[in-house]
Coordinates of C-alpha atoms in Angstrom, one line a residue:
X1 CA 3.8 15.2 -44.2
X2 CA 0.9 16.1 -41.8
X3 CA -1.1 13.3 -43.3
X4 CA 1.7 10.8 -42.7
X5 CA 2.2 12.0 -39.1
X6 CA -1.6 11.7 -38.5
X7 CA -1.5 8.1 -39.8
X8 CA 1.4 7.3 -37.6
X9 CA -0.4 8.7 -34.5
X10 CA -3.5 6.7 -35.3
X11 CA -1.4 3.5 -35.7
X12 CA 0.4 4.2 -32.4
X13 CA -2.8 4.8 -30.6
X14 CA -4.4 1.6 -31.9
X15 CA -1.4 -0.4 -31.0
X16 CA -1.3 1.1 -27.5
X17 CA -5.0 0.3 -26.9
X18 CA -4.4 -3.2 -28.2
X19 CA -1.6 -3.5 -25.7
X20 CA -3.8 -2.4 -22.8
X21 CA -6.6 -4.7 -23.9
X22 CA -4.3 -7.8 -23.9
X23 CA -3.0 -7.2 -20.4
X24 CA -3.9 -10.0 -17.9
X25 CA -5.9 -8.4 -15.2
X26 CA -6.1 -9.7 -11.6
X27 CA -8.4 -9.0 -8.7
X28 CA -10.1 -5.6 -8.4
X29 CA -9.4 -4.9 -12.0
X30 CA -5.7 -4.4 -11.6
X31 CA -2.9 -5.7 -13.8
X32 CA -1.1 -8.7 -12.3
X33 CA 2.7 -8.6 -12.2
X34 CA 3.7 -12.0 -10.8
X35 CA 2.2 -15.4 -11.5
X36 CA 1.1 -15.6 -7.8
X37 CA -0.4 -12.1 -7.6
X38 CA -3.3 -12.0 -5.1
X39 CA -4.5 -8.5 -4.4
X40 CA -7.3 -9.9 -2.3
X41 CA -4.8 -11.5 0.1
X42 CA -5.2 -8.4 2.3
X43 CA -6.7 -7.5 5.7
X44 CA -9.3 -9.8 7.2
X45 CA -9.7 -11.4 3.8
X46 CA -6.1 -12.6 3.8
X47 CA -4.9 -16.2 4.1
X48 CA -1.7 -17.4 5.7
X49 CA 0.4 -17.5 2.6
X50 CA 3.3 -15.1 3.3
X51 CA 4.5 -15.2 -0.3
X52 CA 1.3 -13.6 -1.6
X53 CA 0.3 -11.2 1.1
X54 CA -0.6 -7.8 -0.4
X55 CA 0.6 -5.3 2.2
X56 CA -0.1 -2.0 0.3
X57 CA -3.7 -1.9 -0.7
X58 CA -4.0 0.8 2.0
X59 CA -1.0 3.1 2.6
X60 CA -0.7 6.2 4.7
X61 CA 2.2 8.6 5.3
X62 CA 2.0 11.5 7.9
X63 CA -1.1 13.2 6.6
X64 CA -1.7 11.6 3.2
X65 CA -3.2 8.3 2.1
X66 CA -3.4 6.3 -1.1
X67 CA -5.5 3.1 -1.7
X68 CA -5.9 0.5 -4.3
X69 CA -9.7 0.6 -4.7
X70 CA -12.2 -2.2 -5.3
X71 CA -13.2 -0.4 -8.5
X72 CA -10.0 -0.7 -10.5
X73 CA -8.4 2.6 -9.8
X74 CA -6.2 4.2 -7.1
X75 CA -7.5 7.0 -5.0
X76 CA -5.4 9.5 -3.1
X77 CA -6.0 12.3 -0.7
X78 CA -4.4 14.6 1.9
X79 CA -1.4 16.8 2.3
X80 CA 0.5 17.9 -0.9
X81 CA -1.1 15.1 -3.0
X82 CA -2.4 17.3 -5.8
X83 CA -0.8 17.1 -9.3
X84 CA 1.5 20.1 -8.4
X85 CA 2.7 18.3 -5.3
X86 CA 2.1 21.3 -3.1
X87 CA -1.7 21.7 -2.9
X88 CA -3.8 19.4 -0.7
X89 CA -6.5 17.0 -1.8
X90 CA -9.4 17.4 0.5
X91 CA -11.4 14.4 -0.8
X92 CA -10.4 11.0 -2.3
X93 CA -9.3 11.7 -5.9
X94 CA -8.7 9.2 -8.7
X95 CA -5.2 8.8 -9.8
X96 CA -5.9 9.0 -13.5
X97 CA -4.5 11.0 -16.4
X98 CA -7.3 13.6 -16.1
X99 CA -6.1 14.6 -12.7
X100 CA -2.4 13.8 -13.3
X101 CA -1.7 14.7 -16.9
X102 CA 1.8 13.2 -17.0
X103 CA 0.5 9.7 -16.1
X104 CA 0.8 7.0 -18.7
X105 CA 0.2 3.3 -18.7
X106 CA -1.9 1.1 -16.4
X107 CA -1.0 1.6 -12.7
X108 CA 0.6 -1.4 -11.0
X109 CA 1.8 -0.1 -7.6
X110 CA 1.5 3.1 -5.6
X111 CA 3.3 4.1 -2.4
X112 CA 3.9 7.0 0.0
X113 CA 6.5 8.0 2.6
X114 CA 7.2 11.0 4.7
X115 CA 9.1 12.7 7.6
X116 CA 6.4 14.6 9.5
X117 CA 4.2 17.4 8.2
X118 CA 4.6 18.7 4.5
X119 CA 7.3 16.2 3.7
X120 CA 5.5 13.4 1.9
X121 CA 6.4 12.0 -1.5
X122 CA 4.4 9.6 -3.7
X123 CA 5.7 6.9 -6.0
X124 CA 3.7 5.2 -8.7
X125 CA 4.7 2.3 -11.0
X126 CA 2.8 1.8 -14.2
X127 CA 3.3 -0.4 -17.3
X128 CA 5.4 2.5 -18.7
X129 CA 7.7 2.9 -15.6
X130 CA 8.1 5.0 -12.4
X131 CA 6.5 8.3 -11.5
X132 CA 7.0 10.6 -8.5
X133 CA 5.5 13.7 -7.0
X134 CA 5.4 16.0 -4.0
X135 CA 8.3 16.8 -1.7
X136 CA 11.6 16.4 -3.5
X137 CA 14.0 14.1 -1.6
X138 CA 11.6 12.5 0.8
X139 CA 12.0 9.1 -0.8
X140 CA 14.3 9.4 -3.8
X141 CA 17.2 11.9 -4.1
X142 CA 16.0 15.4 -4.8
X143 CA 18.0 15.6 -8.1
X144 CA 16.0 12.7 -9.7
X145 CA 12.9 14.9 -9.9
X146 CA 12.8 18.4 -11.5
X147 CA 10.1 19.7 -9.2
X148 CA 7.3 18.6 -6.9
X149 CA 4.9 18.1 -9.8
X150 CA 3.7 14.6 -10.8
X151 CA 6.3 13.4 -13.4
X152 CA 7.9 10.4 -15.0
X153 CA 11.4 9.7 -13.6
X154 CA 14.6 8.5 -15.1
X155 CA 17.1 6.7 -12.8
X156 CA 20.7 6.1 -13.8
X157 CA 19.8 6.5 -17.5
X158 CA 16.8 4.1 -17.5
X159 CA 13.7 6.0 -18.7
X160 CA 11.5 3.5 -16.9
X161 CA 13.2 4.4 -13.6
X162 CA 13.8 0.8 -12.7
X163 CA 16.9 -1.3 -12.2
X164 CA 18.7 -2.5 -15.3
X165 CA 17.0 -5.7 -16.7
X166 CA 13.8 -5.2 -14.6
X167 CA 10.6 -4.4 -16.4
X168 CA 7.5 -3.0 -14.7
X169 CA 5.7 -6.4 -14.9
X170 CA 8.7 -8.0 -13.1
X171 CA 8.0 -6.0 -9.9
X172 CA 6.3 -8.0 -7.1
X173 CA 6.5 -5.4 -4.3
X174 CA 7.6 -1.8 -3.8
X175 CA 8.2 -0.6 -0.3
X176 CA 8.8 3.1 0.6
X177 CA 9.9 4.8 3.7
X178 CA 11.7 8.1 4.4
X179 CA 14.7 8.4 1.9
X180 CA 14.6 4.8 0.9
X181 CA 12.7 2.7 -1.7
X182 CA 13.0 -1.1 -1.9
X183 CA 11.9 -3.3 -4.8
X184 CA 11.3 -7.0 -4.9
X185 CA 11.1 -8.8 -8.2
X186 CA 8.8 -11.7 -9.1
X187 CA 11.9 -14.0 -9.0
X188 CA 12.8 -12.8 -5.5
X189 CA 15.7 -10.3 -6.1
X190 CA 15.9 -7.2 -4.0
X191 CA 17.0 -3.7 -5.2
X192 CA 17.2 -0.5 -3.1
X193 CA 17.6 3.1 -4.0
X194 CA 18.4 5.1 -0.9
X195 CA 20.0 8.2 0.7
X196 CA 21.3 6.0 3.6
X197 CA 24.5 4.2 2.6
X198 CA 23.9 1.1 4.8
X199 CA 20.4 0.6 3.5
X200 CA 21.9 0.0 0.0
X201 CA 22.9 -3.5 1.2
X202 CA 26.1 -3.6 -0.9
X203 CA 28.7 -2.7 1.7
X204 CA 28.6 1.1 1.5
X205 CA 29.4 3.0 4.7
X206 CA 29.6 6.6 5.8
X207 CA 27.9 9.3 3.9
X208 CA 26.5 8.1 0.6
X209 CA 27.7 9.9 -2.5
X210 CA 25.3 11.6 -4.8
X211 CA 26.2 9.0 -7.5
X212 CA 25.3 6.1 -5.3
X213 CA 22.1 7.8 -4.0
X214 CA 20.8 8.2 -7.5
X215 CA 21.0 4.6 -8.6
X216 CA 19.6 1.2 -7.7
X217 CA 21.7 -1.4 -5.8
X218 CA 21.1 -5.1 -5.8
X219 CA 21.2 -6.2 -2.2
X220 CA 23.9 -8.7 -1.1
X221 CA 24.3 -10.8 2.0
X222 CA 27.0 -10.9 4.7
X223 CA 27.7 -14.6 3.8
X224 CA 31.1 -15.6 2.5
X225 CA 31.7 -13.9 -0.9
X226 CA 28.7 -11.6 -0.4
X227 CA 26.3 -13.2 -2.8
X228 CA 23.1 -11.5 -3.8
X229 CA 20.0 -11.8 -1.5
X230 CA 17.6 -14.0 -3.4
X231 CA 14.2 -15.7 -3.1
X232 CA 12.7 -12.9 -1.1
X233 CA 8.9 -12.7 -0.8
X234 CA 8.6 -9.4 1.1
X235 CA 10.7 -6.4 2.3
X236 CA 9.5 -3.9 4.9
X237 CA 11.4 -1.5 7.1
X238 CA 11.8 2.1 8.2
X239 CA 14.4 5.0 7.9
X240 CA 17.5 3.1 9.0
X241 CA 16.3 -0.5 8.9
X242 CA 15.3 -3.0 6.1
X243 CA 13.8 -6.3 6.9
X244 CA 13.2 -9.2 4.5
X245 CA 11.3 -12.5 4.5
X246 CA 12.7 -15.3 2.3
X247 CA 10.7 -18.1 0.8
X248 CA 12.4 -20.6 3.1
X249 CA 11.1 -18.8 6.1
X250 CA 14.3 -17.1 7.1
X251 CA 14.6 -13.5 8.2
X252 CA 17.2 -11.0 7.0
X253 CA 18.0 -7.4 8.0
X254 CA 20.4 -4.6 7.1
X255 CA 20.9 -0.8 7.7
X256 CA 22.3 1.5 10.3
X257 CA 19.8 0.4 13.1
X258 CA 19.4 -3.3 13.2
X259 CA 18.9 -6.2 15.7
X260 CA 19.4 -9.9 15.0
X261 CA 17.0 -11.2 17.7
X262 CA 19.8 -13.2 19.3
X263 CA 20.1 -11.0 22.4
X264 CA 22.9 -8.9 21.0
X265 CA 23.0 -5.1 21.0
X266 CA 21.7 -2.8 18.4
X267 CA 24.1 -2.5 15.5
X268 CA 24.8 0.8 13.7
X269 CA 26.9 -0.7 10.9
X270 CA 25.2 -3.6 9.2
X271 CA 25.8 -2.8 5.5
X272 CA 24.7 -6.1 4.0
X273 CA 21.7 -8.4 4.6
X274 CA 22.4 -10.6 7.6
X275 CA 20.5 -13.7 8.8
X276 CA 18.4 -13.1 11.9
X277 CA 17.2 -15.4 14.7
X278 CA 13.6 -16.3 14.3
X279 CA 11.0 -16.4 17.1
X280 CA 10.4 -20.1 16.4
X281 CA 10.3 -22.5 13.5
X282 CA 6.7 -21.8 12.6
X283 CA 5.7 -20.4 9.2
X284 CA 5.7 -16.6 8.9
X285 CA 2.8 -14.7 7.4
X286 CA 3.9 -11.0 7.8
X287 CA 6.8 -8.8 8.9
X288 CA 7.1 -5.1 9.8
X289 CA 9.2 -2.4 11.4
X290 CA 8.3 0.9 13.1
X291 CA 10.6 3.6 14.6
X292 CA 10.4 6.7 16.8
X293 CA 12.4 9.6 15.5
X294 CA 10.7 11.9 17.9
X295 CA 13.3 11.0 20.5
X296 CA 16.6 11.1 18.5
X297 CA 18.7 10.3 21.5
X298 CA 17.0 7.0 21.9
X299 CA 15.8 6.1 18.4
X300 CA 15.7 2.4 17.8
X301 CA 13.7 0.2 15.3
X302 CA 11.0 -2.2 16.5
X303 CA 10.5 -5.4 14.5
X304 CA 7.3 -7.4 14.3
X305 CA 6.8 -11.0 13.0
X306 CA 3.4 -12.6 12.7
X307 CA 3.3 -16.3 12.4
X308 CA 0.8 -18.0 10.2
X309 CA -0.7 -19.6 13.4
X310 CA -1.6 -16.2 14.8
X311 CA 1.2 -15.7 17.2
X312 CA 2.8 -12.2 17.2
X313 CA 6.3 -11.4 18.2
X314 CA 8.3 -8.1 18.6
X315 CA 11.8 -7.0 19.1
X316 CA 13.9 -3.8 19.6
X317 CA 13.1 -0.3 20.8
X318 CA 10.4 0.1 23.4
X319 CA 10.6 3.7 24.7
X320 CA 6.9 4.3 23.8
X321 CA 5.7 0.8 24.7
X322 CA 5.7 -0.2 21.0
X323 CA 6.8 -3.8 21.9
X324 CA 3.4 -4.4 23.5
X325 CA 4.7 -6.3 26.5
X326 CA 3.5 -3.7 29.1
X327 CA 7.0 -2.4 29.7
X328 CA 9.4 0.2 28.2
X329 CA 12.3 -2.2 28.3
X330 CA 14.4 -2.6 25.1
X331 CA 14.1 -6.2 23.9
X332 CA 17.1 -7.8 22.2
X333 CA 15.4 -11.1 21.6
X334 CA 11.8 -11.9 20.5
X335 CA 9.0 -11.5 23.0
X336 CA 5.2 -11.6 22.6
X337 CA 2.9 -8.7 23.1
X338 CA 0.1 -9.3 25.6
X339 CA -3.5 -8.3 25.7
X340 CA -4.2 -7.2 29.3
X341 CA -1.1 -7.0 31.4
X342 CA 2.6 -8.0 31.6
X343 CA 1.5 -11.4 32.7
X344 CA -1.7 -11.7 30.7
X345 CA -2.6 -13.7 27.6
X346 CA 0.0 -13.4 24.8
X347 CA -1.2 -12.4 21.4
X348 CA -1.8 -15.7 19.7
X349 CA -4.8 -15.0 17.5
X350 CA -3.6 -12.1 15.4
X351 CA -4.7 -12.0 11.7
X352 CA -3.2 -8.8 10.4
X353 CA -0.6 -6.2 11.4
X354 CA 0.0 -2.6 10.4
X355 CA 3.0 -0.8 12.0
X356 CA 3.8 2.9 11.3
X357 CA 6.4 2.1 8.6
X358 CA 6.1 4.9 6.0
X359 CA 6.9 7.7 8.4
X360 CA 9.8 7.8 10.9
X361 CA 8.4 9.8 13.8
X362 CA 6.0 7.9 16.1
X363 CA 6.4 4.2 16.8
X364 CA 3.0 2.5 17.0
X365 CA 1.1 -0.5 15.5
X366 CA -2.5 -1.6 14.8
X367 CA -3.4 -5.2 14.6
X368 CA -6.6 -7.2 13.8
X369 CA -7.4 -10.4 15.6
X370 CA -9.0 -13.4 13.9
X371 CA -12.3 -12.2 15.4
X372 CA -11.9 -8.9 13.4
X373 CA -11.2 -6.9 16.6
X374 CA -8.8 -3.9 16.4
X375 CA -6.1 -3.5 19.1
X376 CA -3.2 -1.0 19.0
X377 CA -0.4 0.4 21.2
X378 CA 2.7 2.6 21.2
X379 CA 3.2 6.3 20.6
X380 CA 0.0 8.3 20.6
X381 CA 1.1 11.7 19.3
X382 CA -1.9 13.8 18.0
X383 CA -4.4 11.1 19.2
X384 CA -3.0 9.0 16.3
X385 CA -4.2 5.6 17.7
X386 CA -7.3 6.9 19.4
X387 CA -6.2 6.1 22.9
X388 CA -5.3 9.6 24.2
X389 CA -2.0 11.5 24.0
X390 CA 0.1 9.9 26.8
X391 CA 3.7 11.0 26.4
X392 CA 5.0 7.5 27.5
X393 CA 2.9 5.6 25.0
X394 CA 0.1 3.2 25.5
X395 CA -0.1 -0.5 26.3
X396 CA -2.3 -2.7 24.0
X397 CA -6.0 -1.8 24.0
X398 CA -9.0 -1.1 21.8
X399 CA -9.2 2.5 20.3
X400 CA -12.0 4.9 21.2
X401 CA -15.1 4.8 19.0
X402 CA -14.6 1.0 18.3
X403 CA -16.1 -1.8 20.3
X404 CA -15.7 -5.6 20.6
X405 CA -18.9 -5.9 18.6
X406 CA -17.4 -4.0 15.6
X407 CA -16.0 -6.2 12.8
X408 CA -13.0 -4.4 11.3
X409 CA -12.0 -5.5 7.8
X410 CA -8.7 -3.5 7.3
X411 CA -6.5 -1.1 9.2
X412 CA -3.6 1.2 8.4
X413 CA -1.3 3.1 10.7
X414 CA 0.0 6.3 9.2
X415 CA 2.6 8.7 10.6
X416 CA 0.1 10.7 12.6
X417 CA -3.2 8.9 12.0
X418 CA -4.9 5.5 12.0
X419 CA -7.6 4.5 9.5
X420 CA -9.8 1.5 9.2
X421 CA -12.6 -0.2 7.3
X422 CA -15.6 -1.5 9.3
X423 CA -18.1 -4.1 8.1
X424 CA -21.4 -2.6 6.9
X425 CA -19.9 0.9 6.7
X426 CA -18.8 2.4 3.4
X427 CA -17.0 5.5 4.8
X428 CA -13.6 4.7 6.2
X429 CA -12.9 5.4 9.9
X430 CA -10.4 8.0 11.0
X431 CA -8.6 8.9 14.2
X432 CA -5.6 11.2 14.8
X433 CA -4.4 14.6 13.5
X434 CA -6.9 16.0 11.0
X435 CA -5.3 18.6 8.8
X436 CA -4.8 19.5 5.1
X437 CA -7.5 17.1 3.9
X438 CA -6.0 14.0 5.7
X439 CA -9.5 12.9 6.7
X440 CA -10.8 13.1 3.2
X441 CA -14.0 14.9 4.4
X442 CA -13.7 17.8 1.9
X443 CA -12.6 20.3 4.5
X444 CA -9.3 22.0 5.6
X445 CA -10.2 21.7 9.3
X446 CA -7.4 21.1 11.7
X447 CA -8.0 19.2 15.0
X448 CA -7.1 16.0 16.7
X449 CA -9.9 13.4 16.3
X450 CA -9.7 11.6 19.7
X451 CA -12.0 8.7 18.8
X452 CA -12.8 7.0 15.5
X453 CA -15.2 9.0 13.3
X454 CA -16.8 7.9 10.1
X455 CA -17.7 11.4 8.9
X456 CA -15.2 10.9 6.1
X457 CA -15.7 9.7 2.6
X458 CA -16.7 6.6 0.7
X459 CA -13.6 4.6 -0.3
X460 CA -13.9 1.0 -1.5
X461 CA -10.6 -0.8 -0.8
X462 CA -9.5 -3.9 -2.7
X463 CA -9.7 -6.9 -0.4
X464 CA -11.8 -5.1 2.3
X465 CA -15.3 -5.5 1.0
X466 CA -18.4 -7.6 1.5
X467 CA -20.3 -7.4 -1.8
X468 CA -18.5 -8.2 -5.0
X469 CA -19.2 -7.1 -8.6
X470 CA -17.2 -8.9 -11.3
X471 CA -16.4 -8.0 -14.9
X472 CA -15.8 -11.0 -17.2
X473 CA -13.5 -10.6 -20.2
X474 CA -11.0 -7.9 -21.0
X475 CA -12.3 -4.3 -20.9
X476 CA -11.4 -2.0 -23.7
X477 CA -9.5 0.9 -22.2
X478 CA -8.1 4.2 -23.5
X479 CA -4.4 5.1 -23.3
X480 CA -5.4 7.1 -20.2
X481 CA -6.9 4.0 -18.5
X482 CA -10.6 5.0 -19.0
X483 CA -13.3 2.7 -20.4
X484 CA -14.3 3.3 -24.0
X485 CA -17.7 4.4 -25.2
X486 CA -19.4 1.9 -27.6
X487 CA -18.0 -1.2 -25.9
X488 CA -19.7 -4.0 -23.9
X489 CA -18.7 -5.8 -20.8
X490 CA -20.2 -8.8 -18.8
X491 CA -21.1 -7.8 -15.3
X492 CA -22.1 -10.1 -12.4
X493 CA -22.3 -9.8 -8.6
X494 CA -22.3 -11.9 -5.4
X495 CA -23.9 -12.7 -3.1
X496 CA -26.8 -13.7 -5.3
X497 CA -30.3 -12.5 -4.7
X498 CA -29.8 -8.8 -5.3
X499 CA -30.8 -6.4 -8.0
X500 CA -28.9 -4.0 -10.4
X501 CA -29.7 -0.4 -11.2
X502 CA -27.7 2.0 -13.3
X503 CA -27.5 5.7 -14.1
X504 CA -25.7 7.3 -17.1
X505 CA -25.4 6.5 -20.8
X506 CA -25.5 2.7 -20.8
X507 CA -27.9 -0.2 -21.2
X508 CA -28.1 -3.5 -19.2
X509 CA -29.4 -6.6 -20.9
X510 CA -29.1 -9.6 -18.6
X511 CA -25.4 -9.4 -17.6
X512 CA -24.3 -7.4 -20.7
X513 CA -23.7 -3.7 -20.1
X514 CA -23.1 -1.5 -23.1
X515 CA -21.7 2.0 -22.9
X516 CA -23.8 4.1 -25.3
X517 CA -22.6 7.6 -24.6
X518 CA -20.1 9.9 -26.3
X519 CA -17.4 12.2 -25.0
X520 CA -16.4 12.3 -21.3
X521 CA -19.1 10.7 -19.1
X522 CA -19.6 8.3 -16.2
X523 CA -21.9 5.4 -15.6
X524 CA -22.9 4.2 -12.1
X525 CA -23.9 0.6 -11.5
X526 CA -25.4 -0.2 -8.1
X527 CA -26.1 -3.7 -6.8
X528 CA -28.4 -4.0 -3.8
X529 CA -28.7 -7.2 -1.7
X530 CA -29.5 -8.4 1.9
X531 CA -26.1 -9.1 3.5
X532 CA -25.3 -11.3 6.5
X533 CA -24.2 -9.3 9.6
X534 CA -25.6 -6.0 8.4
X535 CA -29.0 -4.5 9.2
X536 CA -31.3 -4.1 6.2
X537 CA -29.9 -4.3 2.7
X538 CA -26.4 -3.2 1.5
X539 CA -25.6 -1.8 -1.9
X540 CA -22.4 -1.7 -3.9
X541 CA -21.8 1.0 -6.5
X542 CA -19.2 0.9 -9.2
X543 CA -18.4 4.1 -11.2
X544 CA -17.1 3.7 -14.8
X545 CA -15.4 6.7 -16.2
X546 CA -15.6 6.8 -20.0
X547 CA -14.3 8.7 -23.1
X548 CA -14.3 8.3 -26.8
X549 CA -11.5 6.0 -28.0
X550 CA -9.8 5.5 -31.3
X551 CA -10.5 1.8 -31.5
X552 CA -8.7 -0.7 -33.6
X553 CA -10.8 -2.3 -36.4
X554 CA -13.5 -4.5 -35.1
X555 CA -12.0 -7.6 -36.6
X556 CA -8.8 -7.0 -34.6
X557 CA -10.8 -6.4 -31.4
X558 CA -12.8 -9.6 -31.9
X559 CA -9.5 -11.5 -31.9
X560 CA -8.5 -10.3 -28.4
X561 CA -8.8 -13.0 -25.8
X562 CA -11.5 -12.5 -23.2
X563 CA -10.8 -15.6 -21.2
X564 CA -9.4 -13.8 -18.2
X565 CA -11.7 -12.6 -15.4
X566 CA -11.5 -9.0 -14.1
X567 CA -13.3 -9.1 -10.7
X568 CA -13.9 -5.7 -9.1
X569 CA -14.7 -5.9 -5.4
X570 CA -17.1 -3.3 -4.1
X571 CA -17.7 -2.2 -0.5
X572 CA -21.1 -1.9 1.1
X573 CA -23.5 0.9 2.0
X574 CA -26.1 0.3 4.7
X575 CA -29.6 1.3 3.6

């Protein structure tokens, strides 16, 4: 019997490795889900195609952050982000099976949400389904998870945790905010699991029942007959507000705090997706929502729309100047933020937006101009936007520690922090409340960082890099997602004119790198090259984590297609 079980285990392992090896990988070494997946359509590297914008390569909640790296893994750090969901991670840590033993499959998406300090929860989607960890109830109903520990979740009887009929590779986008998770499929359908009845988008009102809070709902519209909301390319939002962009350019909203942009009052009872007024007829690149729960008597959502031509618009609550129009006046129809004064130049050259959307407490936003300049405005609690701590919020301006000469590649507004990636700098920039490892600098220090500091950690974010290293073909991975000893990959880099070096058990012959070690080990590959806009040379380092694998017979592996490219983008280090 033991011999039979052993053979079954060997067969299963071989089949699983074969499954992983045949996945079609996209940019930065991550598995594609939809046919138009473009993980590089992010930050300053983004184009104007709203249907393929990748919002969540860089996601922060109150004091925690998770990133899709340029090296084919996710990294996470900060408050309550360890495997047990209660200990803090003081430095960026790979989200792999070694560190999170319950993890299975290849990671597709990862998200965070929170409600202030020590109330964050993480969500991960892999090829085997959904996982959750940290504070029970912060995103999904507390009874869905058995503890704060990282774990696979079952929802409404589905062991993959997804809506009925939706497979992991059918998921285009997952958006998380406090007590709500929205999912957009590759075909444009929208599903929500929520602890707020109106966010479900199916006509529920009042206090949501436990049964309804523990299952997915396919969002419907307020049109005659309440048909399903379809052909959606992105969903964003906040605690009581969801906001969707359709492939025809129309905008839709629902929840217990919503505006329509037509000069009507805030609604507290919009239980189905309702068509909004648009700022204009121009194509839309990005959408977003922030909210300020710090002032419960006056909590209202603030909506943002970025047109593909660079014009930015905002609408809604403005008690902390989060509209950006140099007033604190609530706006019931769309207005444009302005750079220097209430009568100054409107913001018409914006390339990227990042509102505080994963936490509910402090309404603020960071943006990047087409010249890679970072502006921000709104609530400044705990120095979170690097502008001071003014109790009435801040008008648009450039944060401390950043100048007009700095070229910013990506920015993320967290619940009590802001972070960014600067050209020619491999450590990320940090401003705001530093506590419980939120700065990723390896310490537990607690203070408010008033201006941007880069005394943080090296994190290479997909889509926010200068030097690129590419792997051609399909890598052979273990069930835990690690590279396999004894295998070979093709490795190249751009821009040309640089040199490779490596450390660890591997050989490099031309562009062929072979992993020669045994057991658990790592191989570091560094590419050094002169780079435009940076002083001296810059270097890009990729770290391969390896283990011994039970490989399928060589004849079977030789039949695996290697026609796909697996580019891995690496950030830069100034030498």
